[in-house]
GROMACS .gro file of C-alpha atoms in nm:
model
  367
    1UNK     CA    1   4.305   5.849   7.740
    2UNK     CA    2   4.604   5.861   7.484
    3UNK     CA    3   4.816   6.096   7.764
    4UNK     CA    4   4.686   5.795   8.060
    5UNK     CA    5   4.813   5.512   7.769
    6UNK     CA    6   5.147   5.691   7.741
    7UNK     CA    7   5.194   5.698   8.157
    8UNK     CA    8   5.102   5.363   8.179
    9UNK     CA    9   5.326   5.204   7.931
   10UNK     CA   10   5.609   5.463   8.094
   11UNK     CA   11   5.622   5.351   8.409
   12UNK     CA   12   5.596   5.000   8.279
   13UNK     CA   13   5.903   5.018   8.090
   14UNK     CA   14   6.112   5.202   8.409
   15UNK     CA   15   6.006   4.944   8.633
   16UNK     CA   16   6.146   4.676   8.386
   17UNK     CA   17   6.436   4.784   8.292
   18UNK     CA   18   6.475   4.951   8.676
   19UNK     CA   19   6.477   4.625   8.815
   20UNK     CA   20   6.758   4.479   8.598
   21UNK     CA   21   6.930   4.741   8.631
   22UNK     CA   22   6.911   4.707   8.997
   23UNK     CA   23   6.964   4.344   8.952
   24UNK     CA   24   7.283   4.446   8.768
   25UNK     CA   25   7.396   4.675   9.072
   26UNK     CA   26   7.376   5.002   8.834
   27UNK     CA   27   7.151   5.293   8.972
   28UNK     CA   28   6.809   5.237   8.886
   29UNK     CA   29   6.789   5.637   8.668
   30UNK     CA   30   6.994   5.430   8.448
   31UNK     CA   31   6.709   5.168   8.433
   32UNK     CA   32   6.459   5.476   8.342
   33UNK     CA   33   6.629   5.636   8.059
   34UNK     CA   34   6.743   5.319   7.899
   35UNK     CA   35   6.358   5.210   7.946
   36UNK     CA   36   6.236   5.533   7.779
   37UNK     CA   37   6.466   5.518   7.492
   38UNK     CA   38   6.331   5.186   7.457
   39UNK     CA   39   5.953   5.273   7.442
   40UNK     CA   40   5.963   5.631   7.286
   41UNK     CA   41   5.969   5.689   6.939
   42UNK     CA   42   6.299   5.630   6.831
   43UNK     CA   43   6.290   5.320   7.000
   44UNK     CA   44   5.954   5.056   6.958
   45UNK     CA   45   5.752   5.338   6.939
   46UNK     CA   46   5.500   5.237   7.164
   47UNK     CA   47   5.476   5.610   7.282
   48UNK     CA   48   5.539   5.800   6.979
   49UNK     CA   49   5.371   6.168   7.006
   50UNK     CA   50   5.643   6.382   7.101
   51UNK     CA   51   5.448   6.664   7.202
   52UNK     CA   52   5.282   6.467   7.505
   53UNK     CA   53   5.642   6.308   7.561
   54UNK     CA   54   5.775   6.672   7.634
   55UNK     CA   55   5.466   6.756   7.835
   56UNK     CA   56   5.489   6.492   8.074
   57UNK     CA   57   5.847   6.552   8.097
   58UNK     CA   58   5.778   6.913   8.217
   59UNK     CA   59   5.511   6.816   8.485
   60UNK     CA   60   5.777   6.574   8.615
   61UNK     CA   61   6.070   6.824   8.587
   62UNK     CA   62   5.822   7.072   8.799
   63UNK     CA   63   5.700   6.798   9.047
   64UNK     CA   64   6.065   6.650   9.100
   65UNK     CA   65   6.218   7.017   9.138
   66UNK     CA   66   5.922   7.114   9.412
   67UNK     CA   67   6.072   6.780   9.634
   68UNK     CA   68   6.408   6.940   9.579
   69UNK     CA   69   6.330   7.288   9.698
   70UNK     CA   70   6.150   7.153  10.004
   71UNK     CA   71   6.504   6.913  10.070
   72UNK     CA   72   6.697   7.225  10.003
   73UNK     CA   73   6.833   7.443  10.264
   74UNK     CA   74   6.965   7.770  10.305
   75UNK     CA   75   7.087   7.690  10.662
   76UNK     CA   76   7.315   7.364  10.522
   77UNK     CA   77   7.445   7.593  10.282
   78UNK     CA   78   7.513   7.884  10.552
   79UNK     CA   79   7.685   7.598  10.768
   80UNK     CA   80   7.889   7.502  10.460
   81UNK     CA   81   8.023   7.776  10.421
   82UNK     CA   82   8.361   7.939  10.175
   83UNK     CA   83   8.378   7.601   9.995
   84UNK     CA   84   7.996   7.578   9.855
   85UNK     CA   85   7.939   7.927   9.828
   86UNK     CA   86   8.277   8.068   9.651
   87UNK     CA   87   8.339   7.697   9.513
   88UNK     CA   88   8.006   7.693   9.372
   89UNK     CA   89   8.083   8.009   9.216
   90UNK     CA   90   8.374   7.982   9.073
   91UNK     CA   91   8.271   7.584   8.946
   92UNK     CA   92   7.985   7.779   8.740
   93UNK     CA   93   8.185   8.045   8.584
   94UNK     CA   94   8.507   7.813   8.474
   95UNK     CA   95   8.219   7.595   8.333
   96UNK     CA   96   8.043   7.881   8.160
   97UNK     CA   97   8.382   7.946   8.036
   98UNK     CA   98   8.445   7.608   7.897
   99UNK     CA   99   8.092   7.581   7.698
  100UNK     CA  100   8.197   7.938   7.583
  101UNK     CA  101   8.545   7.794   7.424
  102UNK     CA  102   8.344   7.500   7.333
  103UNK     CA  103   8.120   7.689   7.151
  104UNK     CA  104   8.353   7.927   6.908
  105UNK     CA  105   8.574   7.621   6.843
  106UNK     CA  106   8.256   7.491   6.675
  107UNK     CA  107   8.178   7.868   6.501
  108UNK     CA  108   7.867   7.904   6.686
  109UNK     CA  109   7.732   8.224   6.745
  110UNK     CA  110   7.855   8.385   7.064
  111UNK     CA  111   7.491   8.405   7.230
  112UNK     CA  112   7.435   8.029   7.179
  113UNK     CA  113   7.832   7.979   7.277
  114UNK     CA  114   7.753   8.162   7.616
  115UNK     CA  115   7.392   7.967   7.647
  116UNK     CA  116   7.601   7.656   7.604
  117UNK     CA  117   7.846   7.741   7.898
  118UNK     CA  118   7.553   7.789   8.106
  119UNK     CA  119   7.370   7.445   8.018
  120UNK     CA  120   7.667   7.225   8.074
  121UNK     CA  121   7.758   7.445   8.457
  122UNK     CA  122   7.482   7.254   8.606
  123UNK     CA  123   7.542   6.935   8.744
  124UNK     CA  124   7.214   6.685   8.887
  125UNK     CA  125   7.126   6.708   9.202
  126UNK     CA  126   6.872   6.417   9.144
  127UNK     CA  127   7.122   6.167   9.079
  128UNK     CA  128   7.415   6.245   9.265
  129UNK     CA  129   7.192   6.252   9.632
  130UNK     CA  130   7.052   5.905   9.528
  131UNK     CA  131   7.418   5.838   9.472
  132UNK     CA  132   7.546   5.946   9.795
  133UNK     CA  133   7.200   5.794   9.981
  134UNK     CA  134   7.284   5.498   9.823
  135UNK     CA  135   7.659   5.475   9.928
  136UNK     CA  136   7.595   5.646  10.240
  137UNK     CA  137   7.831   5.937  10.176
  138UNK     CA  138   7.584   6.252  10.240
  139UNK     CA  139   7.833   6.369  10.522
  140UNK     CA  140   8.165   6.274  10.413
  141UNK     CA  141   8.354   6.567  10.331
  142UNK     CA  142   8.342   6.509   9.962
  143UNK     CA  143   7.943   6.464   9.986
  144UNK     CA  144   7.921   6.778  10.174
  145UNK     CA  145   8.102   6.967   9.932
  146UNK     CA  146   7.924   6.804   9.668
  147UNK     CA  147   7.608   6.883   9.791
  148UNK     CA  148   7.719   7.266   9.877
  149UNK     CA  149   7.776   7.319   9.483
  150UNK     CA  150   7.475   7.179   9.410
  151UNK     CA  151   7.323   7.413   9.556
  152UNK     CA  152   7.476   7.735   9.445
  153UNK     CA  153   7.363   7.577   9.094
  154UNK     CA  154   7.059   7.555   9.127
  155UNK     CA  155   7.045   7.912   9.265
  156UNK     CA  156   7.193   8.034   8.987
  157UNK     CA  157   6.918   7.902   8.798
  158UNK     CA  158   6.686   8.225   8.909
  159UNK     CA  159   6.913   8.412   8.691
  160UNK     CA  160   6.961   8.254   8.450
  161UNK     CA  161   6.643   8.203   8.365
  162UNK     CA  162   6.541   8.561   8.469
  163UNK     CA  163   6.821   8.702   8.158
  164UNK     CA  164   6.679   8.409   7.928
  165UNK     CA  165   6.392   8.624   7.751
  166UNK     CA  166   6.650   8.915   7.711
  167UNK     CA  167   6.913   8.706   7.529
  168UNK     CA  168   6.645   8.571   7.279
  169UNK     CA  169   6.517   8.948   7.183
  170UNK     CA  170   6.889   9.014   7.170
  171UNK     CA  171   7.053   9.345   6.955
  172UNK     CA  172   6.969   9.733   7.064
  173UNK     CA  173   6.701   9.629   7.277
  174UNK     CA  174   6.929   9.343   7.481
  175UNK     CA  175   7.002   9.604   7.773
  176UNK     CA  176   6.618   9.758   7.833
  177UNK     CA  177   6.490   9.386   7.815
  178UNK     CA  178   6.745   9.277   8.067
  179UNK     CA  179   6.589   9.572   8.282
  180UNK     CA  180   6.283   9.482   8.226
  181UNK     CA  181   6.369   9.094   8.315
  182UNK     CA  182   6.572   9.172   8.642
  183UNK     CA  183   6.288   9.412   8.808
  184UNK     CA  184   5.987   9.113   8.741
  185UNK     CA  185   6.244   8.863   8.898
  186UNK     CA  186   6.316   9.162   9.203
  187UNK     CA  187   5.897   9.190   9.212
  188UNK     CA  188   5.886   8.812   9.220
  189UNK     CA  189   6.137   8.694   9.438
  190UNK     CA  190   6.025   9.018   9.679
  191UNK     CA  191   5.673   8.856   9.678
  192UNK     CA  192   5.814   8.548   9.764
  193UNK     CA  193   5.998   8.670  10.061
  194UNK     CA  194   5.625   8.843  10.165
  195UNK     CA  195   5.485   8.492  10.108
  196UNK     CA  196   5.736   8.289  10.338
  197UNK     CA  197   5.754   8.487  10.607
  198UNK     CA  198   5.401   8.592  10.659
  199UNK     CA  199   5.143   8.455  10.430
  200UNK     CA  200   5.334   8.085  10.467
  201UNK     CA  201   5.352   8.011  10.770
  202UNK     CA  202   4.996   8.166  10.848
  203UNK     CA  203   4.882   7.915  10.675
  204UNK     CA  204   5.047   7.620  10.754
  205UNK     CA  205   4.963   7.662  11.127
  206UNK     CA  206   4.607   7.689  11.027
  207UNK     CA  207   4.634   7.377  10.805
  208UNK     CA  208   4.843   7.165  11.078
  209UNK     CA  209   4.601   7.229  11.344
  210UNK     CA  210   4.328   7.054  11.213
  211UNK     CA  211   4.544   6.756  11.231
  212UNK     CA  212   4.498   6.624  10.892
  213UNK     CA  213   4.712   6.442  10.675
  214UNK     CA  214   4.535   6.437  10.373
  215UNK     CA  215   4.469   6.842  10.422
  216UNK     CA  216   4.864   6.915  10.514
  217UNK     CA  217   4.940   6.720  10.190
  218UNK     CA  218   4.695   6.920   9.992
  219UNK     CA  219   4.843   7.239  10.110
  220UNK     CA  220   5.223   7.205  10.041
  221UNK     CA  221   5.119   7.044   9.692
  222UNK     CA  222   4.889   7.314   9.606
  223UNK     CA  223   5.139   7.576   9.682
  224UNK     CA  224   5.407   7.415   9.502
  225UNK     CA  225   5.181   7.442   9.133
  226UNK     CA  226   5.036   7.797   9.258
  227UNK     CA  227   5.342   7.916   9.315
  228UNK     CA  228   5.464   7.739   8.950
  229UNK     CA  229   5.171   7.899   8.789
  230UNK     CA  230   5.229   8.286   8.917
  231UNK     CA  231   5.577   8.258   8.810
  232UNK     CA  232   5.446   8.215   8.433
  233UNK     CA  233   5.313   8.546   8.481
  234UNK     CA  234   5.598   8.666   8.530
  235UNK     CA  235   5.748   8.559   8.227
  236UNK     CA  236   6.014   8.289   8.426
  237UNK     CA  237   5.981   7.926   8.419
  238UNK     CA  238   5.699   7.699   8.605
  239UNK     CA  239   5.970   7.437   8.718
  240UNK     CA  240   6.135   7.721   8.892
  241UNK     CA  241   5.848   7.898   9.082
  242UNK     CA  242   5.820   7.477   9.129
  243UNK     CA  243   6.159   7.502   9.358
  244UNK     CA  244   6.119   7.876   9.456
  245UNK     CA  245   5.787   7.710   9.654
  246UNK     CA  246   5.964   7.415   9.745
  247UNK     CA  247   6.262   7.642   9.915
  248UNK     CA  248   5.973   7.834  10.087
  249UNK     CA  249   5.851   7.545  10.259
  250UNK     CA  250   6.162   7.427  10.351
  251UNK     CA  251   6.254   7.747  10.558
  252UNK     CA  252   5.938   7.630  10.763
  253UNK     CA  253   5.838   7.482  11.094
  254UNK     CA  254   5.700   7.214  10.901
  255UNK     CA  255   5.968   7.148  10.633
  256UNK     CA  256   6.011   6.789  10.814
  257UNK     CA  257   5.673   6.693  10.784
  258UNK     CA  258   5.620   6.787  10.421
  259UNK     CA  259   5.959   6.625  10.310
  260UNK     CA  260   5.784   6.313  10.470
  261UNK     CA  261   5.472   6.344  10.314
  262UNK     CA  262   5.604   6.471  10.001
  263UNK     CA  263   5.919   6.196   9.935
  264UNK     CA  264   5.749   5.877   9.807
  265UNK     CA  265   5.578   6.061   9.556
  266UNK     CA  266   5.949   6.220   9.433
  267UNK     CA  267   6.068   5.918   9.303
  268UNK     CA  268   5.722   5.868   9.094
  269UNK     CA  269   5.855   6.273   8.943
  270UNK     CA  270   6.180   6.163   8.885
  271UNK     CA  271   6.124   5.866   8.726
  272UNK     CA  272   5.844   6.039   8.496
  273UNK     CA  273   6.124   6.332   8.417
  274UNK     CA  274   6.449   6.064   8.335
  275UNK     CA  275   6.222   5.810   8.115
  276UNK     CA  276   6.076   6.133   7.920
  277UNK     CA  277   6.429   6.256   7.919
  278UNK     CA  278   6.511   5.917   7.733
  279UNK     CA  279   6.278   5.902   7.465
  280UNK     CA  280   6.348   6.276   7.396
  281UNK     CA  281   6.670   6.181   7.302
  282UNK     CA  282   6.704   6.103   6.898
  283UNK     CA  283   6.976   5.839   6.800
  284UNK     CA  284   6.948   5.994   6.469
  285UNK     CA  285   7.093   6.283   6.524
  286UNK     CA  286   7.352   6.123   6.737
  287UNK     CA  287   7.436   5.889   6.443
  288UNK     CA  288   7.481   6.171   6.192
  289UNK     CA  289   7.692   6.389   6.431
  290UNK     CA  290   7.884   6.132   6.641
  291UNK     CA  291   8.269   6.294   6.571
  292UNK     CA  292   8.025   6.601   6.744
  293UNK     CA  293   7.878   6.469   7.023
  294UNK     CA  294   8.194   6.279   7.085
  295UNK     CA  295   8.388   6.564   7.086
  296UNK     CA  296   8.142   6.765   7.329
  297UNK     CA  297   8.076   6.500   7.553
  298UNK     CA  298   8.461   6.451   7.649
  299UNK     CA  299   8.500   6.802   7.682
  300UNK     CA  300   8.221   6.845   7.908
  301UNK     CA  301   8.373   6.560   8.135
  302UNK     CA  302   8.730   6.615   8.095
  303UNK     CA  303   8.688   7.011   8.154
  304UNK     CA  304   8.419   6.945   8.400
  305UNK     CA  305   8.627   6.669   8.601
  306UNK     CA  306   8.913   6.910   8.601
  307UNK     CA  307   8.703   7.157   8.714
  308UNK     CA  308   8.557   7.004   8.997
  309UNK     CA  309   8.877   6.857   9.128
  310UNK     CA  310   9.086   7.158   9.130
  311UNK     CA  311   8.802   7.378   9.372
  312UNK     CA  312   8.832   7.110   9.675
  313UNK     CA  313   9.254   7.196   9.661
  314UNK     CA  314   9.205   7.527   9.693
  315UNK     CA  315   9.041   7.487  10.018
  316UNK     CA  316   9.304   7.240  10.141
  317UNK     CA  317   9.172   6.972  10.078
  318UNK     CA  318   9.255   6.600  10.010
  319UNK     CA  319   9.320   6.428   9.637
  320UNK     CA  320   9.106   6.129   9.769
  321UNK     CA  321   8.821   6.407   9.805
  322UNK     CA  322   8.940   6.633   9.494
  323UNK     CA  323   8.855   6.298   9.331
  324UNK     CA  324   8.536   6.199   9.445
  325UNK     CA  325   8.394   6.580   9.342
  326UNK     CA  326   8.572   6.577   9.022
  327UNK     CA  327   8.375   6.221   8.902
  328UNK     CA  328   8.084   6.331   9.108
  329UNK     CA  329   8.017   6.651   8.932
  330UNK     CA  330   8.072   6.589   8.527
  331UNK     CA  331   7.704   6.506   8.476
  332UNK     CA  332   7.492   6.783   8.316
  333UNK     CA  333   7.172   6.848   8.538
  334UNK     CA  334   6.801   6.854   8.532
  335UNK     CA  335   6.774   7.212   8.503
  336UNK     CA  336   6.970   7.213   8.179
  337UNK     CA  337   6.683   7.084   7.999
  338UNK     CA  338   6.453   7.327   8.150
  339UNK     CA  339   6.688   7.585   8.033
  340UNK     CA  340   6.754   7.424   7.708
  341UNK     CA  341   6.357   7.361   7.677
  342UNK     CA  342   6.279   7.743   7.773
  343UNK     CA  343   6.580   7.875   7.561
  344UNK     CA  344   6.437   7.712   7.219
  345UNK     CA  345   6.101   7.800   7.285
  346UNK     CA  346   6.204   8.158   7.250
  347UNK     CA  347   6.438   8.106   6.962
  348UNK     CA  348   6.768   8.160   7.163
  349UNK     CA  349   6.957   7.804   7.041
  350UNK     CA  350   6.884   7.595   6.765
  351UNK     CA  351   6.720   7.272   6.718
  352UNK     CA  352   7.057   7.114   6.639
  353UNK     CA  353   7.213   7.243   6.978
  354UNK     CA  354   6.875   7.191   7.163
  355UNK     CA  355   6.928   6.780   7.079
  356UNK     CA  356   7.290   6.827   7.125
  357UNK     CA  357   7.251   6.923   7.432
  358UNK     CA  358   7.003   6.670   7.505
  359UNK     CA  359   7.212   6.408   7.355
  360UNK     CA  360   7.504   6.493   7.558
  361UNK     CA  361   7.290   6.541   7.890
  362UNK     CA  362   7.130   6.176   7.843
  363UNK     CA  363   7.511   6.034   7.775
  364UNK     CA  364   7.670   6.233   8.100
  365UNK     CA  365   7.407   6.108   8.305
  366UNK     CA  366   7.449   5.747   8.177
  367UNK     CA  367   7.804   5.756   8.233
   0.00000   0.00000   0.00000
């Protein structure tokens, strides 16, 4: 009853505060994190147990990342071509560089320094989609190559997550764990391959030809927290077997039809996941550290703005564009707090850096 209370009064607050927000002409994610600051327990407290706060920010993070996966594709990134894939690329290592600099400016130690770099390299695909929906930019050539980096990121996710649990055992045994790591993520991501191309679509024809919604529905959202759940097993994260099963589907005959069914209940996910995200965040520790925060948040958008300008030039093309992907990009992502979640779970950052990098994610995403 208390975890039912907490949804309830939740989804309250984001439609509230949504609607003036929308009312105000500001994106309505704005609405949700403002509204969950407001309600969590730093806030009124009306929802004050933290440990159900981070719990039903995970099942939104994995719900919300299974719609991505299934809007994902591996052809649109295939069509896209030099400017996602080597853009992508190279926009994830100079970031990974910056968080590193970042990092042993502020004497952290170099594992956290590196962790750092990878945190603030992803960017949301969430809100910069609703972003380009909303302005109707999704082909313009600065949504296009927006979209193409957002997609190497999230890719990149399946190793970093896959070298997470070596970096937190760390020392002489750093280079057998990273073995260890990279041959369950080979076993995994093999089985996966065995699953979409034979086991998948098996089933789906089976399912679709008894002509039921309700059944189809059932199906692809079964999969989805299967999938999530044998992907704990393997020691990686449930949010990404969430997308891993959401990219499956979307290689499908039937991607169309589950995007469909699957789409109106997205926007319930994400707005779970960014009014979580807001009562996560502590003003406390922003108050005691703002010459920090301050500090990291303007180098995460100046280097990341910089960052995402310069890749469009050196595919020839336009400032106007160069522009539009540098201020589209600065955000840090959704997957950074499933990183940053996983990573202090097994002792690889700190609580400090752990809100830090909250702090900084909720403030990137605001701006």
């Amino acid at each position: 009853l208390g975890l039912l209370t907490d949804l309830v009064i939740i989804l309250i607050a984001a439609l509230i505060v949504g609607m003036i927000a929308r009312r105000l002409k500001l994106p309505v994610i704005l609405g949700y994190l403002v509204g969950g600051i407001a309600v969590g327990p730093y806030g009124l407290s009306l929802v004050d147990d933290i440990g159900r706060i981070e719990t039903l920010a995970t099942i939104g993070v994995v719900l919300l990342l299974f719609t991505l996966g299934i809007e994902f594709s591996l052809k649109t990134l295939r069509q896209m071509g030099k400017v996602a894939i080597l853009g992508g690329m190279a926009q994830i290592l100079a970031t990974v560089a910056l968080g590193l600099v970042v990092g042993l400016l502020l004497r952290w130690p170099l594992m956290e320094a590196i962790f750092f770099g990878f945190l603030i390299a992803l960017s949301s695909t969430m809100i910069v989609l609703k972003i380009l929906m909303e302005r109707g930019e999704l082909n313009t050539a600065h949504g296009r190559i927006m979209i193409g980096i957002l997609l190497v990121q999230d890719l990149a996710v399946v190793p970093m997550m896959v070298i997470l649990p070596a970096i937190g055992q760390g020392g002489a045994g750093l280079l057998p764990a990273l073995g260890i790591a990279a041959l369950k993520a080979v076993l995994f991501l093999g089985a996966m391959v065995v699953l979409g191309f034979w086991g998948l679509p098996w089933v789906m024809r089976r399912v679709a030809g008894v002509r039921s919604r309700e059944l189809f529905l059932l199906t692809v959202f079964g999969l989805g927290i299967g999938v999530a759940f044998v992907t704990y097993y393997f020691g990686l994260s449930v949010a990404l077997g969430a997308f891993v099963a959401g990219l499956l589907i979307s290689e499908s005959e039937y991607a169309h039809q589950a995007l469909a069914d699957i789409v109106p209940l997205r926007d319930i996910f994400a707005t779970l996941f960014f009014a979580s995200l807001g009562m996560l965040l502590n003003p406390t520790f922003l108050i005691d550290n703002v010459g920090m925060v301050s500090a990291v948040v303007i180098a995460i958008i100046g280097g990341k703005f910089i960052i995402g300008f310069f890749i469009p030039r050196l595919f020839g093309y336009s400032p106007k564009t160069m522009l539009f992907v540098g201020a589209g990009l600065f955000q840090i992502g959704e997957f950074s707090f499933v990183l940053a979640a996983a990573a202090l779970s097994m002792g690889v950052i700190s609580n400090d850096l752990y809100d830090l990098t909250l702090t900084s994610a909720v403030i990137t995403i605001l701006l």
